[in-house]
């Protein structure tokens, strides 16, 4: 699964790299320490070997004599894995000399073919003593006198001492690298978080702009991010100018068409009935169509804006008051829970959308119209989970509609009741405005009877 957070990505990569690097460093240091320890162990055995050589001689009877004093009690304690052995070579017939620690036992010897002597005429090999100890053997051959009497010298050391020292070092190294690694990861994480704080500041500033709390990216940013902030602010300013220019053009067009349409309507009143009615009907249609396309142009101009905010309670209370005055024989109820909901829409679009639905509801209601507003649930079908939404329900106690009538009512210019005034474009206008804000409109029959028009509109947070 892809990591979407930049901070998490940097932390993950740096953590993996640090762990791998520490493991490799630990393995390399352990290997180097083992090599050094083994060389040191062999140097110790070599030193002991030459101490034994210096302590042994051949007497006048051609017998090996001497008692090496190596300064290590392990050579005198039995079965310790520390031994020295001196054996005659060739026709030199004399008993061998052995350390007390070996007693009468024999130490296995590697053949010269398997482990040959080096240029110093020394060889080192590992074997198992008769007591189960793994020992490292240092061996050489020396001529002891001018008569040519030679002997083979061996000194063996228990490798448990070497392995214990390496294990102790490896354990301490692991603890030290773990502490260093955890500390390094902590410092690395703090460094990354501190380094990426300006990006988090940009994110918070953008959220404030989206929520309508600010109009620009404010703050002092590092020089790597300042050009981005400047470009975003320039884009916001450009977007604002485009919106204002579009609104000005829309207003100019509305004013330029308002007078000619009003003239047509006035002239229609003095014409004969068939012709006057026809002109009046077409002028009304022209006025409605102009309003539709002007609204569409205005919404399209500001659709990309993230600064649109309308408080639901005052705007809807004002609409309900107007509807009560226009329809004194109807009751209107308004419920907003919680009261502080804010719509991410222009106020004019909110009033036009909800006003059309209230007007339709009042036209067909018997006595009562209800308007309720609430936050949408998180699992709104088909909605972006990163945004917040508000649900508006407009209910009436009228006759309601069946599914076929609902489908027909959503078509442009279709009127189900020709006896009541109207152009049949109200729901179509609502649907277009809601669609421009990526919301939805749905008509359904209430369980208690009557019609429910439900809007899902974007919320500002």
Short mmCIF file of C-alpha atoms in Angstrom, two decimals:
data_model
loop_
_atom_site.label_atom_id
_atom_site.label_comp_id
_atom_site.label_asym_id
_atom_site.label_seq_id
_atom_site.Cartn_x
_atom_site.Cartn_y
_atom_site.Cartn_z
CA UNK A 1 0.00 0.00 0.00
CA UNK A 2 1.40 3.39 -0.99
CA UNK A 3 2.28 5.80 1.82
CA UNK A 4 0.50 9.07 1.12
CA UNK A 5 2.15 11.13 3.87
CA UNK A 6 5.42 12.82 2.89
CA UNK A 7 6.56 12.81 6.52
CA UNK A 8 5.79 9.10 6.85
CA UNK A 9 7.67 8.36 3.63
CA UNK A 10 10.81 10.21 4.75
CA UNK A 11 10.65 8.66 8.22
CA UNK A 12 10.13 5.16 6.78
CA UNK A 13 13.00 5.44 4.31
CA UNK A 14 15.40 6.96 6.86
CA UNK A 15 14.43 4.38 9.49
CA UNK A 16 14.94 1.44 7.12
CA UNK A 17 18.27 2.86 5.97
CA UNK A 18 19.43 3.47 9.55
CA UNK A 19 18.48 -0.07 10.64
CA UNK A 20 20.19 -1.65 7.63
CA UNK A 21 23.29 0.52 8.12
CA UNK A 22 23.52 -0.33 11.83
CA UNK A 23 23.11 -4.05 11.13
CA UNK A 24 25.82 -3.95 8.45
CA UNK A 25 28.11 -1.93 10.72
CA UNK A 26 27.54 -4.37 13.56
CA UNK A 27 28.29 -7.38 11.35
CA UNK A 28 31.45 -5.75 9.91
CA UNK A 29 32.76 -4.67 13.32
CA UNK A 30 32.06 -8.13 14.78
CA UNK A 31 33.89 -9.79 11.87
CA UNK A 32 36.86 -7.45 12.22
CA UNK A 33 36.98 -8.00 15.97
CA UNK A 34 36.88 -11.79 15.47
CA UNK A 35 39.76 -11.58 13.01
CA UNK A 36 41.76 -9.44 15.41
CA UNK A 37 40.94 -11.66 18.36
CA UNK A 38 41.96 -14.79 16.48
CA UNK A 39 45.25 -13.15 15.44
CA UNK A 40 45.81 -12.10 19.05
CA UNK A 41 45.00 -15.62 20.26
CA UNK A 42 47.48 -17.08 17.79
CA UNK A 43 50.11 -14.52 18.85
CA UNK A 44 49.55 -15.61 22.47
CA UNK A 45 50.00 -19.27 21.53
CA UNK A 46 53.11 -18.41 19.49
CA UNK A 47 54.61 -16.58 22.47
CA UNK A 48 53.84 -19.55 24.73
CA UNK A 49 55.26 -21.90 22.10
CA UNK A 50 58.61 -20.10 22.04
CA UNK A 51 58.66 -19.94 25.82
CA UNK A 52 58.41 -23.73 25.80
CA UNK A 53 61.14 -23.95 23.15
CA UNK A 54 63.45 -21.79 25.26
CA UNK A 55 62.79 -23.96 28.29
CA UNK A 56 63.64 -27.34 26.69
CA UNK A 57 67.07 -28.73 25.97
CA UNK A 58 68.88 -32.07 25.32
CA UNK A 59 71.28 -33.34 28.01
CA UNK A 60 74.45 -35.36 27.56
CA UNK A 61 72.44 -38.56 27.57
CA UNK A 62 70.36 -37.33 24.59
CA UNK A 63 67.24 -36.95 26.72
CA UNK A 64 64.78 -34.07 26.56
CA UNK A 65 64.88 -32.04 29.74
CA UNK A 66 63.26 -28.89 31.01
CA UNK A 67 60.26 -27.67 32.90
CA UNK A 68 58.55 -24.72 31.14
CA UNK A 69 57.07 -22.11 33.47
CA UNK A 70 54.51 -20.26 31.35
CA UNK A 71 52.97 -18.27 34.18
CA UNK A 72 49.51 -19.71 33.55
CA UNK A 73 47.98 -22.15 36.03
CA UNK A 74 45.76 -23.62 33.33
CA UNK A 75 48.78 -25.53 31.96
CA UNK A 76 49.05 -27.35 35.32
CA UNK A 77 45.34 -27.99 35.91
CA UNK A 78 43.86 -31.12 34.28
CA UNK A 79 41.53 -31.04 31.29
CA UNK A 80 41.58 -27.23 30.93
CA UNK A 81 42.30 -27.30 27.19
CA UNK A 82 45.66 -25.55 27.72
CA UNK A 83 48.58 -27.90 26.99
CA UNK A 84 52.18 -28.01 25.84
CA UNK A 85 53.78 -31.03 24.21
CA UNK A 86 57.39 -31.72 23.18
CA UNK A 87 57.98 -34.88 21.04
CA UNK A 88 61.29 -36.11 19.60
CA UNK A 89 61.58 -36.44 15.82
CA UNK A 90 63.32 -39.16 13.81
CA UNK A 91 65.94 -41.42 15.48
CA UNK A 92 65.94 -39.22 18.53
CA UNK A 93 64.69 -41.83 21.02
CA UNK A 94 63.58 -40.14 24.22
CA UNK A 95 60.27 -39.89 26.08
CA UNK A 96 58.10 -36.88 25.17
CA UNK A 97 57.47 -34.07 27.62
CA UNK A 98 53.83 -33.16 28.42
CA UNK A 99 52.14 -30.52 30.52
CA UNK A 100 50.40 -31.65 33.69
CA UNK A 101 47.04 -30.52 32.29
CA UNK A 102 47.15 -33.15 29.51
CA UNK A 103 48.29 -36.04 31.70
CA UNK A 104 48.68 -39.30 29.80
CA UNK A 105 46.09 -38.41 27.15
CA UNK A 106 46.97 -37.86 23.52
CA UNK A 107 46.06 -34.75 21.57
CA UNK A 108 44.79 -35.39 18.00
CA UNK A 109 47.17 -34.00 15.39
CA UNK A 110 46.28 -32.65 11.94
CA UNK A 111 48.33 -34.10 9.10
CA UNK A 112 50.88 -31.92 7.39
CA UNK A 113 49.05 -32.50 4.10
CA UNK A 114 45.89 -30.97 5.54
CA UNK A 115 47.62 -28.09 7.34
CA UNK A 116 51.11 -27.44 5.94
CA UNK A 117 53.78 -25.34 7.64
CA UNK A 118 54.11 -21.72 6.60
CA UNK A 119 57.32 -19.92 5.60
CA UNK A 120 58.23 -19.50 9.29
CA UNK A 121 57.82 -23.24 9.67
CA UNK A 122 54.78 -22.78 11.90
CA UNK A 123 51.26 -24.00 11.53
CA UNK A 124 48.01 -23.42 13.40
CA UNK A 125 44.96 -25.68 13.37
CA UNK A 126 41.89 -26.45 15.43
CA UNK A 127 41.14 -29.85 16.94
CA UNK A 128 39.20 -31.49 19.77
CA UNK A 129 41.11 -32.67 22.84
CA UNK A 130 40.24 -35.97 24.56
CA UNK A 131 38.06 -34.09 27.06
CA UNK A 132 35.75 -32.44 24.53
CA UNK A 133 37.38 -29.02 24.44
CA UNK A 134 37.89 -27.25 21.11
CA UNK A 135 41.51 -26.14 21.12
CA UNK A 136 43.71 -24.07 18.85
CA UNK A 137 47.16 -25.68 18.33
CA UNK A 138 50.37 -23.81 17.50
CA UNK A 139 53.09 -26.17 16.21
CA UNK A 140 56.67 -25.96 15.00
CA UNK A 141 59.79 -28.16 14.73
CA UNK A 142 63.16 -27.11 16.12
CA UNK A 143 66.69 -28.57 16.02
CA UNK A 144 67.95 -28.48 19.64
CA UNK A 145 71.71 -29.10 19.39
CA UNK A 146 74.65 -29.49 17.06
CA UNK A 147 74.13 -33.24 16.96
CA UNK A 148 70.92 -32.64 15.06
CA UNK A 149 68.49 -33.73 17.74
CA UNK A 150 65.10 -32.19 16.74
CA UNK A 151 61.75 -32.04 18.46
CA UNK A 152 58.19 -31.06 17.57
CA UNK A 153 56.73 -28.42 19.87
CA UNK A 154 53.00 -27.85 20.36
CA UNK A 155 51.06 -25.43 22.52
CA UNK A 156 47.25 -25.69 22.64
CA UNK A 157 44.79 -23.10 23.94
CA UNK A 158 41.11 -23.53 24.70
CA UNK A 159 39.00 -21.66 22.11
CA UNK A 160 36.21 -21.22 24.65
CA UNK A 161 38.19 -18.30 26.03
CA UNK A 162 38.35 -16.74 22.56
CA UNK A 163 34.66 -17.36 21.80
CA UNK A 164 33.59 -16.04 25.21
CA UNK A 165 35.57 -12.84 24.59
CA UNK A 166 34.05 -12.45 21.10
CA UNK A 167 30.53 -13.13 22.43
CA UNK A 168 30.99 -10.57 25.19
CA UNK A 169 32.20 -7.98 22.68
CA UNK A 170 29.35 -8.77 20.28
CA UNK A 171 26.81 -8.45 23.09
CA UNK A 172 28.20 -5.11 24.24
CA UNK A 173 28.41 -3.91 20.62
CA UNK A 174 24.77 -4.88 20.02
CA UNK A 175 23.66 -2.99 23.13
CA UNK A 176 25.72 0.06 22.18
CA UNK A 177 24.51 0.09 18.57
CA UNK A 178 20.91 -0.42 19.70
CA UNK A 179 21.11 2.53 22.08
CA UNK A 180 22.86 4.62 19.46
CA UNK A 181 20.38 3.50 16.80
CA UNK A 182 17.32 4.32 18.90
CA UNK A 183 18.80 7.68 19.83
CA UNK A 184 19.75 8.32 16.21
CA UNK A 185 16.27 7.40 15.00
CA UNK A 186 14.75 9.74 17.57
CA UNK A 187 17.03 12.61 16.56
CA UNK A 188 16.42 11.79 12.89
CA UNK A 189 12.66 11.83 13.40
CA UNK A 190 12.81 15.15 15.25
CA UNK A 191 15.04 16.59 12.52
CA UNK A 192 12.68 15.45 9.76
CA UNK A 193 9.60 16.72 11.60
CA UNK A 194 11.31 20.04 12.26
CA UNK A 195 12.46 20.27 8.63
CA UNK A 196 8.98 19.53 7.28
CA UNK A 197 7.17 21.92 9.63
CA UNK A 198 6.95 24.61 6.95
CA UNK A 199 5.03 22.18 4.72
CA UNK A 200 2.65 21.51 7.60
CA UNK A 201 2.27 25.27 8.01
CA UNK A 202 1.38 25.52 4.31
CA UNK A 203 -1.20 22.73 4.77
CA UNK A 204 -2.80 24.51 7.73
CA UNK A 205 -2.86 27.78 5.80
CA UNK A 206 -4.58 26.06 2.88
CA UNK A 207 -7.12 24.56 5.27
CA UNK A 208 -7.84 28.04 6.63
CA UNK A 209 -8.31 29.32 3.08
CA UNK A 210 -10.64 26.42 2.29
CA UNK A 211 -12.60 27.08 5.48
CA UNK A 212 -12.89 30.75 4.56
CA UNK A 213 -10.88 31.89 7.59
CA UNK A 214 -8.13 33.39 5.44
CA UNK A 215 -7.70 34.64 1.89
CA UNK A 216 -3.95 34.11 1.44
CA UNK A 217 -1.06 31.89 2.52
CA UNK A 218 0.22 33.93 5.41
CA UNK A 219 3.48 33.37 7.23
CA UNK A 220 7.24 33.39 6.82
CA UNK A 221 8.33 30.34 4.84
CA UNK A 222 11.83 29.02 4.03
CA UNK A 223 13.22 30.15 0.69
CA UNK A 224 12.64 26.66 -0.76
CA UNK A 225 8.88 26.97 -0.06
CA UNK A 226 8.39 30.73 -0.43
CA UNK A 227 8.12 30.54 -4.27
CA UNK A 228 5.33 27.96 -3.86
CA UNK A 229 3.50 30.22 -1.41
CA UNK A 230 3.92 33.17 -3.77
CA UNK A 231 2.51 31.17 -6.69
CA UNK A 232 -0.46 29.96 -4.62
CA UNK A 233 -1.21 33.53 -3.49
CA UNK A 234 -0.91 34.72 -7.09
CA UNK A 235 -3.29 31.97 -8.18
CA UNK A 236 -5.79 32.96 -5.48
CA UNK A 237 -5.59 36.61 -6.53
CA UNK A 238 -6.01 35.65 -10.19
CA UNK A 239 -8.99 33.45 -9.33
CA UNK A 240 -10.56 36.27 -7.35
CA UNK A 241 -10.11 38.70 -10.24
CA UNK A 242 -11.64 36.19 -12.67
CA UNK A 243 -14.64 35.76 -10.38
CA UNK A 244 -15.13 39.47 -9.98
CA UNK A 245 -14.82 40.02 -13.72
CA UNK A 246 -17.34 37.24 -14.41
CA UNK A 247 -19.76 38.68 -11.88
CA UNK A 248 -19.40 42.12 -13.43
CA UNK A 249 -20.04 40.72 -16.89
CA UNK A 250 -23.03 38.74 -15.61
CA UNK A 251 -24.42 41.86 -13.97
CA UNK A 252 -23.89 43.92 -17.11
CA UNK A 253 -25.61 41.28 -19.22
CA UNK A 254 -28.50 41.06 -16.77
CA UNK A 255 -28.99 44.83 -16.85
CA UNK A 256 -28.70 44.97 -20.64
CA UNK A 257 -31.40 42.30 -21.09
CA UNK A 258 -33.65 43.42 -18.27
CA UNK A 259 -34.97 46.48 -20.05
CA UNK A 260 -35.75 44.83 -23.44
CA UNK A 261 -37.59 41.97 -21.74
CA UNK A 262 -39.54 44.41 -19.56
CA UNK A 263 -40.51 46.35 -22.70
CA UNK A 264 -41.75 43.13 -24.33
CA UNK A 265 -43.79 42.29 -21.26
CA UNK A 266 -45.35 45.75 -21.15
CA UNK A 267 -46.16 45.66 -24.86
CA UNK A 268 -47.71 42.22 -24.45
CA UNK A 269 -50.28 43.67 -22.06
CA UNK A 270 -51.70 46.05 -24.72
CA UNK A 271 -51.80 43.53 -27.54
CA UNK A 272 -54.81 41.50 -28.35
CA UNK A 273 -55.36 38.51 -26.12
CA UNK A 274 -54.04 35.68 -28.31
CA UNK A 275 -50.98 37.61 -29.50
CA UNK A 276 -50.37 39.33 -26.19
CA UNK A 277 -50.55 36.06 -24.29
CA UNK A 278 -48.13 34.46 -26.73
CA UNK A 279 -45.62 37.33 -26.44
CA UNK A 280 -45.97 37.36 -22.65
CA UNK A 281 -45.39 33.61 -22.42
CA UNK A 282 -42.32 33.77 -24.64
CA UNK A 283 -40.95 36.83 -22.81
CA UNK A 284 -41.38 35.01 -19.50
CA UNK A 285 -39.58 32.02 -20.96
CA UNK A 286 -36.80 34.30 -22.20
CA UNK A 287 -36.49 35.88 -18.78
CA UNK A 288 -36.31 32.45 -17.12
CA UNK A 289 -33.78 31.14 -19.63
CA UNK A 290 -31.61 34.24 -19.21
CA UNK A 291 -31.72 33.77 -15.45
CA UNK A 292 -30.76 30.11 -15.80
CA UNK A 293 -27.77 30.77 -18.02
CA UNK A 294 -26.66 33.78 -16.03
CA UNK A 295 -26.74 31.66 -12.86
CA UNK A 296 -24.86 28.89 -14.64
CA UNK A 297 -22.18 31.32 -15.85
CA UNK A 298 -21.82 32.86 -12.40
CA UNK A 299 -21.53 29.45 -10.71
CA UNK A 300 -19.07 28.20 -13.32
CA UNK A 301 -16.96 31.31 -12.75
CA UNK A 302 -16.74 30.77 -9.02
CA UNK A 303 -16.87 26.97 -8.96
CA UNK A 304 -13.12 26.74 -8.49
CA UNK A 305 -13.22 29.24 -5.65
CA UNK A 306 -12.67 27.90 -2.15
CA UNK A 307 -13.82 31.08 -0.41
CA UNK A 308 -17.61 30.67 -0.77
CA UNK A 309 -19.30 30.51 2.67
CA UNK A 310 -22.89 31.02 3.71
CA UNK A 311 -24.15 30.58 7.26
CA UNK A 312 -27.17 28.32 7.03
CA UNK A 313 -29.28 29.73 9.87
CA UNK A 314 -29.61 33.43 8.92
CA UNK A 315 -29.97 32.70 5.19
CA UNK A 316 -32.66 30.04 5.67
CA UNK A 317 -34.52 31.99 8.37
CA UNK A 318 -34.75 34.89 5.93
CA UNK A 319 -36.14 32.59 3.21
CA UNK A 320 -38.72 31.11 5.59
CA UNK A 321 -39.89 34.61 6.62
CA UNK A 322 -40.36 35.54 2.96
CA UNK A 323 -42.31 32.33 2.30
CA UNK A 324 -44.57 32.97 5.28
CA UNK A 325 -45.43 36.42 3.93
CA UNK A 326 -46.06 35.10 0.40
CA UNK A 327 -48.08 32.10 1.66
CA UNK A 328 -50.02 33.24 4.73
CA UNK A 329 -52.24 30.14 4.57
CA UNK A 330 -49.27 27.76 4.97
CA UNK A 331 -47.20 26.92 8.02
CA UNK A 332 -43.43 26.82 7.65
CA UNK A 333 -41.13 25.09 10.18
CA UNK A 334 -37.34 25.41 10.22
CA UNK A 335 -34.99 23.06 12.09
CA UNK A 336 -31.18 23.45 12.02
CA UNK A 337 -29.18 21.05 14.17
CA UNK A 338 -26.57 22.12 15.13
CA UNK A 339 -27.27 25.83 14.56
CA UNK A 340 -23.75 26.80 13.41
CA UNK A 341 -23.70 24.90 10.10
CA UNK A 342 -22.01 26.70 7.20
CA UNK A 343 -22.57 25.92 3.53
CA UNK A 344 -19.64 26.13 1.09
CA UNK A 345 -21.84 27.99 -1.42
CA UNK A 346 -22.58 31.52 -2.50
CA UNK A 347 -25.53 32.98 -0.59
CA UNK A 348 -27.40 33.76 -3.83
CA UNK A 349 -27.13 30.11 -4.90
CA UNK A 350 -28.36 28.90 -1.51
CA UNK A 351 -31.34 31.23 -1.64
CA UNK A 352 -32.21 30.31 -5.23
CA UNK A 353 -31.88 26.56 -4.62
CA UNK A 354 -33.78 26.33 -1.33
CA UNK A 355 -36.21 29.06 -2.38
CA UNK A 356 -37.31 27.09 -5.45
CA UNK A 357 -37.90 23.98 -3.33
CA UNK A 358 -39.84 25.93 -0.68
CA UNK A 359 -41.90 27.58 -3.40
CA UNK A 360 -42.77 24.21 -4.94
CA UNK A 361 -43.56 22.74 -1.54
CA UNK A 362 -45.79 25.69 -0.63
CA UNK A 363 -47.57 25.42 -3.99
CA UNK A 364 -48.57 21.78 -3.41
CA UNK A 365 -48.79 21.56 0.40
CA UNK A 366 -52.15 21.36 2.15
CA UNK A 367 -51.12 23.12 5.36
CA UNK A 368 -47.50 22.56 6.37
CA UNK A 369 -43.96 22.78 4.93
CA UNK A 370 -40.91 21.60 6.90
CA UNK A 371 -37.28 22.57 6.27
CA UNK A 372 -34.66 20.64 8.26
CA UNK A 373 -30.89 20.95 8.06
CA UNK A 374 -28.32 18.55 9.56
CA UNK A 375 -24.77 17.30 8.92
CA UNK A 376 -24.61 14.45 6.42
CA UNK A 377 -23.46 11.03 7.67
CA UNK A 378 -19.88 10.05 6.87
CA UNK A 379 -20.93 7.32 4.45
CA UNK A 380 -22.83 9.58 2.04
CA UNK A 381 -23.08 7.52 -1.13
CA UNK A 382 -20.65 8.61 -3.82
CA UNK A 383 -19.22 11.54 -1.85
CA UNK A 384 -15.59 12.38 -1.31
CA UNK A 385 -14.70 11.18 2.19
CA UNK A 386 -12.23 14.04 2.56
CA UNK A 387 -15.03 16.65 2.44
CA UNK A 388 -17.95 17.51 4.72
CA UNK A 389 -21.54 17.67 3.58
CA UNK A 390 -24.89 19.00 4.80
CA UNK A 391 -28.32 17.48 4.21
CA UNK A 392 -31.38 19.75 3.66
CA UNK A 393 -34.85 18.19 3.64
CA UNK A 394 -37.85 20.13 2.33
CA UNK A 395 -41.05 18.22 3.21
CA UNK A 396 -44.69 19.04 2.54
CA UNK A 397 -47.99 17.39 3.43
CA UNK A 398 -49.34 17.55 -0.12
CA UNK A 399 -50.45 14.67 -2.35
CA UNK A 400 -46.85 13.67 -3.17
CA UNK A 401 -45.61 11.99 -6.36
CA UNK A 402 -45.17 8.42 -7.53
CA UNK A 403 -41.82 7.26 -9.02
CA UNK A 404 -42.89 7.97 -12.62
CA UNK A 405 -44.05 11.46 -11.71
CA UNK A 406 -40.78 12.09 -9.85
CA UNK A 407 -38.76 11.12 -12.94
CA UNK A 408 -40.93 13.40 -15.10
CA UNK A 409 -40.69 16.29 -12.63
CA UNK A 410 -36.90 16.33 -12.88
CA UNK A 411 -37.03 16.95 -16.64
CA UNK A 412 -36.54 20.52 -17.83
CA UNK A 413 -39.75 22.45 -18.38
CA UNK A 414 -42.09 19.59 -17.37
CA UNK A 415 -45.05 20.60 -15.23
CA UNK A 416 -47.22 17.99 -13.58
CA UNK A 417 -49.93 20.46 -12.58
CA UNK A 418 -50.83 22.89 -15.38
CA UNK A 419 -53.46 24.52 -13.18
CA UNK A 420 -50.80 26.19 -11.03
CA UNK A 421 -48.53 28.98 -12.31
CA UNK A 422 -44.92 28.36 -13.20
CA UNK A 423 -42.54 27.50 -16.00
CA UNK A 424 -41.58 23.99 -14.93
CA UNK A 425 -37.91 25.01 -14.74
CA UNK A 426 -37.57 25.32 -10.95
CA UNK A 427 -36.34 21.78 -10.20
CA UNK A 428 -34.11 21.88 -13.26
CA UNK A 429 -32.48 25.09 -12.03
CA UNK A 430 -32.02 23.56 -8.58
CA UNK A 431 -30.49 20.41 -10.08
CA UNK A 432 -28.03 22.45 -12.18
CA UNK A 433 -26.92 24.64 -9.27
CA UNK A 434 -26.54 21.65 -6.96
CA UNK A 435 -24.62 19.75 -9.63
CA UNK A 436 -22.19 22.63 -10.08
CA UNK A 437 -21.34 22.29 -6.38
CA UNK A 438 -20.99 18.50 -6.78
CA UNK A 439 -24.03 17.94 -4.59
CA UNK A 440 -27.13 15.84 -5.18
CA UNK A 441 -30.92 16.29 -5.18
CA UNK A 442 -33.38 13.48 -4.61
CA UNK A 443 -37.19 13.45 -4.57
CA UNK A 444 -39.06 10.80 -2.60
CA UNK A 445 -42.46 10.13 -1.10
CA UNK A 446 -42.76 10.64 2.64
CA UNK A 447 -44.08 7.79 4.77
CA UNK A 448 -46.61 10.22 6.27
CA UNK A 449 -47.65 11.36 2.81
CA UNK A 450 -46.44 14.27 0.77
CA UNK A 451 -43.13 14.89 -0.99
CA UNK A 452 -39.60 15.12 0.33
CA UNK A 453 -36.89 16.97 -1.62
CA UNK A 454 -33.49 16.14 -0.17
CA UNK A 455 -30.35 18.13 -0.99
CA UNK A 456 -26.78 17.10 -0.17
CA UNK A 457 -24.62 20.23 -0.29
CA UNK A 458 -20.96 20.92 0.57
CA UNK A 459 -20.18 22.19 4.05
CA UNK A 460 -17.50 24.68 5.04
CA UNK A 461 -15.50 23.75 8.12
#
